[in-house]
Coordinates of C-alpha atoms in Angstrom, one line a residue:
M24 CA 92.6 90.1 125.7
I25 CA 95.2 87.9 127.3
A26 CA 93.1 84.8 126.8
E27 CA 92.7 85.8 123.2
F28 CA 96.4 86.4 122.9
R29 CA 97.0 82.9 124.2
V30 CA 95.0 81.5 121.1
S31 CA 97.6 83.2 118.8
Y32 CA 100.4 82.1 121.0
G33 CA 99.2 78.5 120.6
H34 CA 99.5 78.7 116.8
Y35 CA 103.1 79.8 117.1
I36 CA 104.4 77.9 120.1
E37 CA 107.7 77.3 118.4
D38 CA 108.2 81.0 117.6
T39 CA 110.7 82.4 120.1
S40 CA 109.5 86.0 119.6
F41 CA 106.2 85.1 121.2
A42 CA 108.0 83.6 124.2
E43 CA 110.2 86.7 124.4
L44 CA 107.1 89.0 124.3
V45 CA 105.4 87.0 127.1
S46 CA 108.6 87.3 129.1
R47 CA 108.8 91.1 128.6
L48 CA 105.2 91.6 129.5
S49 CA 105.5 89.4 132.6
D50 CA 108.5 91.5 133.7
A51 CA 106.6 94.7 133.1
S52 CA 103.2 93.8 134.6
A53 CA 102.2 91.9 137.7
E54 CA 98.7 91.8 136.3
F55 CA 99.8 90.2 133.1
R56 CA 101.8 87.7 135.0
E57 CA 98.8 86.8 137.1
L58 CA 96.4 86.5 134.2
W59 CA 98.9 84.6 132.0
A60 CA 99.2 82.0 134.8
H61 CA 95.5 81.2 134.6
H62 CA 96.1 79.6 131.2
D63 CA 92.7 80.9 129.9
V64 CA 92.1 80.4 126.2
V65 CA 89.2 82.3 124.6
G66 CA 88.6 82.8 120.9
R67 CA 87.6 86.2 119.5
R68 CA 84.2 87.3 120.5
N69 CA 81.9 90.2 119.6
V70 CA 82.9 93.4 121.4
C71 CA 81.9 97.1 121.3
K72 CA 84.5 99.5 119.9
E73 CA 84.2 103.2 120.1
F74 CA 86.2 105.9 118.3
E75 CA 86.2 109.6 118.6
H76 CA 86.1 111.2 115.2
P77 CA 87.2 114.9 115.0
A78 CA 84.4 115.9 112.6
V79 CA 81.4 113.9 113.8
G80 CA 82.2 112.8 117.4
R81 CA 81.8 109.3 118.9
L82 CA 81.3 106.4 116.6
S83 CA 80.1 103.1 118.1
F84 CA 80.4 99.7 116.5
E85 CA 79.9 96.0 117.2
Q86 CA 83.1 94.3 116.2
T87 CA 83.3 90.7 115.1
T88 CA 86.6 89.1 114.3
L89 CA 86.4 86.0 112.0
L90 CA 89.4 83.7 112.0
V91 CA 90.6 81.4 109.3
S92 CA 91.4 78.1 111.0
E93 CA 93.7 76.9 108.3
S94 CA 95.6 80.2 108.2
P95 CA 95.8 81.8 111.6
D96 CA 97.5 84.8 110.2
Y97 CA 94.3 85.8 108.4
K98 CA 91.5 87.6 110.2
L99 CA 88.5 89.5 109.0
V100 CA 87.4 92.3 111.3
V101 CA 83.8 93.5 110.7
K102 CA 82.5 96.6 112.4
I103 CA 78.8 97.2 112.3
P104 CA 77.4 100.5 113.5
L105 CA 75.5 100.1 116.7
P106 CA 71.8 101.1 116.4
E107 CA 70.5 104.1 118.3
T108 CA 74.0 105.6 118.6
G109 CA 73.8 107.8 115.5
T110 CA 76.9 106.1 114.1
L111 CA 75.2 105.1 110.8
E112 CA 74.1 108.7 110.2
K113 CA 77.5 110.1 111.1
L114 CA 79.2 107.7 108.7
H115 CA 76.7 108.7 106.0
R116 CA 77.6 112.4 106.6
L117 CA 81.3 111.6 106.4
L118 CA 80.8 109.7 103.1
T119 CA 78.6 112.4 101.5
N120 CA 80.5 115.4 103.0
T121 CA 77.3 116.8 104.4
P122 CA 77.4 118.7 107.7

């Protein structure tokens, strides 16, 4: 996550609020300080996201984040139900109000 954050930081290098945030995080966390010092830069990648829904239980998704290079403020996050997790069926039940 820190390497991904560094990508955003690079787009706003002149924005003092980013520098202040890095400073606060560095003060609060030795782990952040250590990882930030590595200077790793990694764009968004596909990750698995899970949510616990009160009515249907665990929902598991593959998440892909698409960035717009000309407008770094814009991102499109796509969540695709992971197969063999029952997520698609649970979403269908939620959408159709069936138990």
